Coordinates of C-alpha atoms in Angstrom, one line a residue:
M263 CA 114.4 79.9 93.2
A264 CA 114.5 82.8 96.0
L265 CA 111.2 84.6 96.2
Q266 CA 110.7 88.2 94.7
S267 CA 110.3 90.8 97.5
T268 CA 106.7 92.8 97.2
L269 CA 106.0 96.3 97.9
C270 CA 102.7 97.5 98.6
L271 CA 100.6 100.5 98.2
S272 CA 97.3 101.0 99.9
C273 CA 94.4 103.6 99.7
S274 CA 90.6 104.3 98.9
L275 CA 89.2 105.1 96.1
P276 CA 85.6 105.6 94.6
E277 CA 84.8 102.2 92.6
E278 CA 84.1 103.8 89.1
L279 CA 87.3 105.3 89.4
L280 CA 89.4 101.9 90.2
E281 CA 87.8 100.7 87.1
T282 CA 89.1 103.0 84.8
F283 CA 92.8 103.4 86.5
I284 CA 93.6 99.6 86.9
A285 CA 94.7 98.6 83.4
S286 CA 96.8 101.7 83.2
W287 CA 98.6 100.8 86.1
Y288 CA 99.2 96.8 85.3
L289 CA 100.9 98.8 82.1
M290 CA 102.9 100.7 84.6
G291 CA 104.0 97.6 86.5
L292 CA 101.2 96.9 88.9
A293 CA 101.6 92.9 89.8
G294 CA 98.6 92.5 91.8
C295 CA 95.4 94.1 93.6
E296 CA 93.5 93.3 96.7
E297 CA 90.1 95.2 97.0
S298 CA 87.7 95.9 100.1
M299 CA 84.4 97.8 100.0
T300 CA 84.3 100.6 103.0
N301 CA 81.8 103.1 103.0
G302 CA 81.1 103.6 99.4
T303 CA 84.7 103.3 98.4
I304 CA 87.2 100.8 97.6
A305 CA 90.4 99.9 100.0
V306 CA 92.9 98.7 97.5
K307 CA 96.2 97.1 98.2
L308 CA 98.3 97.4 95.2
Y309 CA 101.4 95.1 94.9
F310 CA 104.8 95.8 93.1
T311 CA 108.0 94.1 92.7
S312 CA 109.8 97.5 91.9
N313 CA 109.9 100.8 93.9
D314 CA 110.0 102.4 90.2
S315 CA 106.8 100.7 89.5
L316 CA 105.2 101.7 93.0
T317 CA 106.2 105.6 92.7
A318 CA 104.8 105.7 89.3
V319 CA 101.5 104.5 90.1
K320 CA 101.2 106.9 93.5
N321 CA 102.5 109.7 91.2
D322 CA 99.4 108.6 88.9
I323 CA 96.9 108.2 91.8
A324 CA 98.0 112.0 92.8
M325 CA 97.6 113.2 89.7
R326 CA 94.1 111.9 89.0
A327 CA 92.4 111.5 92.3
P328 CA 94.1 114.6 94.3
G329 CA 93.9 114.3 98.1
T330 CA 93.8 110.6 98.0
V331 CA 96.0 109.5 101.0
C332 CA 98.2 106.4 100.0
S333 CA 100.8 104.5 102.3
S334 CA 103.3 102.0 101.1
A335 CA 105.2 99.1 103.0
E336 CA 107.4 96.2 102.3
I337 CA 105.8 92.9 102.4
P338 CA 107.8 89.4 103.5
Q339 CA 108.6 87.2 100.8
Q340 CA 105.5 85.1 99.6
D341 CA 104.5 82.9 96.8
W342 CA 101.5 85.5 95.8
N343 CA 100.8 83.5 92.5
A344 CA 100.2 80.3 94.4
Q345 CA 98.0 82.4 97.1
W346 CA 96.3 83.9 94.5
K347 CA 95.1 80.6 92.7
A348 CA 94.4 78.9 96.1
S349 CA 91.9 82.0 96.8
M350 CA 90.4 81.6 93.2
K351 CA 86.6 80.5 93.0
P352 CA 84.3 79.8 90.1
A353 CA 81.8 82.4 89.6
L354 CA 78.1 81.9 88.7
I355 CA 77.8 84.2 86.4
A356 CA 74.4 83.5 85.3
P357 CA 71.7 80.5 85.8
G358 CA 73.4 77.5 84.9
I359 CA 76.7 79.1 83.9
V360 CA 80.0 79.1 85.5
V361 CA 83.0 81.2 84.7
S362 CA 86.5 80.2 86.0
P363 CA 90.1 79.7 84.4
C364 CA 91.1 76.2 82.8
W365 CA 93.0 75.1 85.8
L366 CA 90.0 75.6 87.9
P367 CA 87.0 73.4 86.6
P368 CA 83.4 73.8 88.4
K369 CA 82.3 71.1 90.6
P370 CA 80.5 68.2 88.9
G371 CA 77.0 69.2 89.1
T372 CA 77.0 72.7 89.6
A373 CA 76.7 74.3 86.1
Q374 CA 75.2 73.4 82.8
H375 CA 77.5 75.3 81.0
W376 CA 81.4 76.3 81.8
I377 CA 83.1 79.4 80.4
K378 CA 86.9 79.3 80.6
I379 CA 88.0 83.0 81.1
E380 CA 91.9 83.5 82.0
P381 CA 91.7 86.2 84.8
K382 CA 94.2 88.5 83.6
M383 CA 94.2 92.4 82.8
A384 CA 90.9 92.5 80.8
F385 CA 87.4 93.2 82.7
G386 CA 84.9 90.3 82.8
T387 CA 85.7 87.3 84.9
G388 CA 82.2 86.9 86.5
H389 CA 82.9 88.0 90.1
H390 CA 82.1 92.0 89.7
A391 CA 78.3 92.7 90.2
T392 CA 78.1 95.1 86.8
T393 CA 79.4 91.8 84.9
K394 CA 76.6 89.5 86.7
L395 CA 74.0 91.9 85.9
A396 CA 74.7 92.3 82.3
A397 CA 74.9 88.3 82.0
A398 CA 72.0 87.5 83.4
A399 CA 70.3 90.2 81.4
V400 CA 72.0 89.0 78.3
Q401 CA 70.7 85.5 78.9
R402 CA 67.4 86.5 79.7
T403 CA 67.0 88.6 76.5
A404 CA 68.4 86.0 74.4
Q405 CA 65.9 83.5 75.3
K406 CA 63.3 85.7 74.2
Q407 CA 64.8 86.3 70.6
K408 CA 64.4 84.3 67.7
P409 CA 67.4 81.8 67.0
G410 CA 70.4 83.1 65.4
F411 CA 69.9 86.7 66.7
S412 CA 72.7 89.2 66.5
L413 CA 74.5 90.7 69.6
F414 CA 77.6 93.7 69.5
D415 CA 79.4 94.2 73.0
I416 CA 80.9 97.4 73.4
G417 CA 83.6 97.4 76.4
S418 CA 83.7 93.5 75.7
G419 CA 86.8 93.1 78.0
T420 CA 87.4 89.1 78.1
G421 CA 84.5 88.6 75.6
V422 CA 82.5 86.9 78.1
L423 CA 78.7 88.3 77.1
C424 CA 79.5 87.2 73.7
F425 CA 80.2 83.6 74.8
I426 CA 76.9 83.7 77.1
A427 CA 74.9 85.1 73.7
E428 CA 76.3 82.0 72.1
L429 CA 75.4 79.6 74.6
N430 CA 71.8 81.0 74.3
G431 CA 71.1 80.8 70.6
A432 CA 73.1 84.0 69.1
G433 CA 73.7 83.6 65.1
C434 CA 76.4 86.5 65.2
T435 CA 78.5 88.0 68.2
V436 CA 81.0 91.0 67.9
G437 CA 82.9 92.3 71.1
I438 CA 85.1 95.3 70.9
D439 CA 87.2 97.0 73.7
I440 CA 89.4 100.0 73.2
D441 CA 92.0 99.0 75.7
P442 CA 94.9 97.2 73.7
V443 CA 95.5 95.2 76.8
C444 CA 92.6 93.0 76.3
G445 CA 93.7 91.9 72.8
E446 CA 95.7 88.7 73.9
N447 CA 93.1 88.1 76.5
M448 CA 90.2 88.0 74.1
A449 CA 92.1 85.8 71.7
E450 CA 93.1 83.5 74.2
N451 CA 89.5 83.2 75.6
R452 CA 88.1 82.5 72.3
R453 CA 90.5 79.8 71.6
N454 CA 89.2 78.3 74.9
N455 CA 85.3 78.8 74.3
P456 CA 85.3 77.9 70.4
S457 CA 82.3 78.5 68.7
N458 CA 80.7 78.0 65.2
V459 CA 78.9 81.3 65.7
F460 CA 79.7 84.1 63.2
G461 CA 81.6 87.1 64.4
G462 CA 84.9 88.0 66.3
L463 CA 86.6 89.9 69.3
L464 CA 88.1 93.5 68.3
I465 CA 90.3 96.1 69.6
G466 CA 89.1 99.7 68.5
T467 CA 86.1 101.8 68.9
P468 CA 82.4 101.2 68.0
D469 CA 82.6 103.5 64.9
C470 CA 85.1 101.4 63.0
I471 CA 82.1 98.6 62.6
K472 CA 80.5 99.0 59.2
K473 CA 78.1 101.8 59.1
T474 CA 75.2 99.6 57.7
A475 CA 75.9 96.9 60.4
R476 CA 72.7 96.2 62.4
F477 CA 72.0 94.1 65.6
D478 CA 69.2 92.5 67.6
C479 CA 70.9 93.7 70.6
V480 CA 73.7 95.6 72.1
V481 CA 75.6 95.5 75.6
M482 CA 77.5 98.2 77.2
N483 CA 79.1 97.3 80.4
M484 CA 81.0 100.3 81.3
I485 CA 80.7 103.3 83.8
R486 CA 78.3 106.0 82.7
T487 CA 80.8 108.8 81.7
E488 CA 82.3 106.2 78.8
S489 CA 78.8 104.7 77.8
E490 CA 76.4 107.7 77.9
P491 CA 77.9 109.5 75.0
L492 CA 77.7 106.2 72.9
T493 CA 73.9 106.0 72.9
P494 CA 73.0 108.1 70.1
L495 CA 75.5 106.0 67.7
V496 CA 74.3 102.8 69.5
H497 CA 70.5 103.8 68.3
T498 CA 71.8 103.9 64.9
M499 CA 73.2 100.3 65.0
L500 CA 70.1 98.3 66.3
K501 CA 67.6 96.9 64.4
P502 CA 64.0 98.5 64.4
G503 CA 63.1 97.2 68.3
G504 CA 66.5 96.2 69.1
L505 CA 67.4 96.2 72.7
L506 CA 70.2 97.8 74.8
I507 CA 71.2 96.3 77.5
W508 CA 73.2 98.9 79.9
S509 CA 75.2 97.8 83.0
G510 CA 77.8 99.6 85.2
I511 CA 75.6 102.5 86.1
L512 CA 75.5 103.1 89.8
I513 CA 71.8 103.4 91.3
E514 CA 72.1 106.8 92.1
E515 CA 72.7 107.5 88.4
K516 CA 69.9 105.2 87.5
Q517 CA 67.2 107.9 86.7
S518 CA 69.5 110.4 84.9
V519 CA 70.7 107.6 82.7
I520 CA 67.0 106.8 81.7
D521 CA 65.9 110.3 81.3
V522 CA 68.9 110.7 79.2
A523 CA 68.2 107.5 77.0
A524 CA 64.3 108.7 76.7
T525 CA 65.6 111.9 74.8
R526 CA 67.5 109.6 72.6
G527 CA 64.9 107.0 71.6
Y528 CA 64.9 104.4 74.3
S529 CA 62.3 103.1 76.4
L530 CA 63.0 101.0 79.8
L531 CA 61.6 97.3 79.9
E532 CA 63.3 96.0 82.6
E533 CA 65.5 96.7 85.3
T534 CA 68.1 94.7 87.9
Y535 CA 70.2 95.6 90.8
E536 CA 73.2 94.2 92.5
D537 CA 74.9 96.1 95.4
E538 CA 75.1 99.7 94.4
W539 CA 75.0 98.8 90.6
W540 CA 71.9 99.0 88.4
C541 CA 71.4 97.2 84.7
G542 CA 68.7 98.1 82.7
V543 CA 67.2 96.7 79.2
L544 CA 65.7 99.4 77.2
I545 CA 64.2 99.2 73.6
A546 CA 65.2 101.1 70.6
D547 CA 61.8 103.2 69.7
S548 CA 62.3 103.9 66.1
A549 CA 66.3 102.6 65.6
S550 CA 67.3 104.0 62.2

């Protein structure tokens, strides 16, 4: 079968913007993406199989990030899927826990647990620093909880943080994401990582959860503009003394986030860093 020609659109974007744009670009026909960090921005190469899709994404970039310089080119025909699979590697997401697709098992002896995540459009394959920070924080927090604790993951993506909580003694996990693109991937990952733990992976917003629901731990691995407005609601969903694991925050935003959290009833217990990202574990002072 003849290989389809590929078109490439190149530009540079701030990392926090790329994360919010990428899912919508797949809906416009994005076939693949290559990223590299350069001076605080992400140099991206976006691949398409049709000029209409490339044009749609280029126009979207011009609208949402005015002044961004884009260049396009036609790429010689290649088997991109084969190349992508060849470059894919298992990710050590937390001590003893490796994440990779079903077709790419970790090497024997390299992991105590293997979480099978198909790397599609949902965020959370274990390769991004914010996911690693959140995963390690979930693991550390879980090991200090009583067996059977409950966890609510807002912006769940692939569901990987729920799976980590389940491996570390959770009795109830609920993951929720607003992006409908995540739904099929969530379901597939749940099938690949079966569990007897009560809960589920859902598409919707946090306020669709029963108002009387209370959790021992809530996780938010999202950029500040999306997660910060949710802190008052999260406070009502935590049990007294419940913990908020908050990742997806740039180090330069850290103090602002801590200050805002303090005004909304949280105190910082611990913090970790990777690259330019910060993750905090906060306790709800008097959750309602």
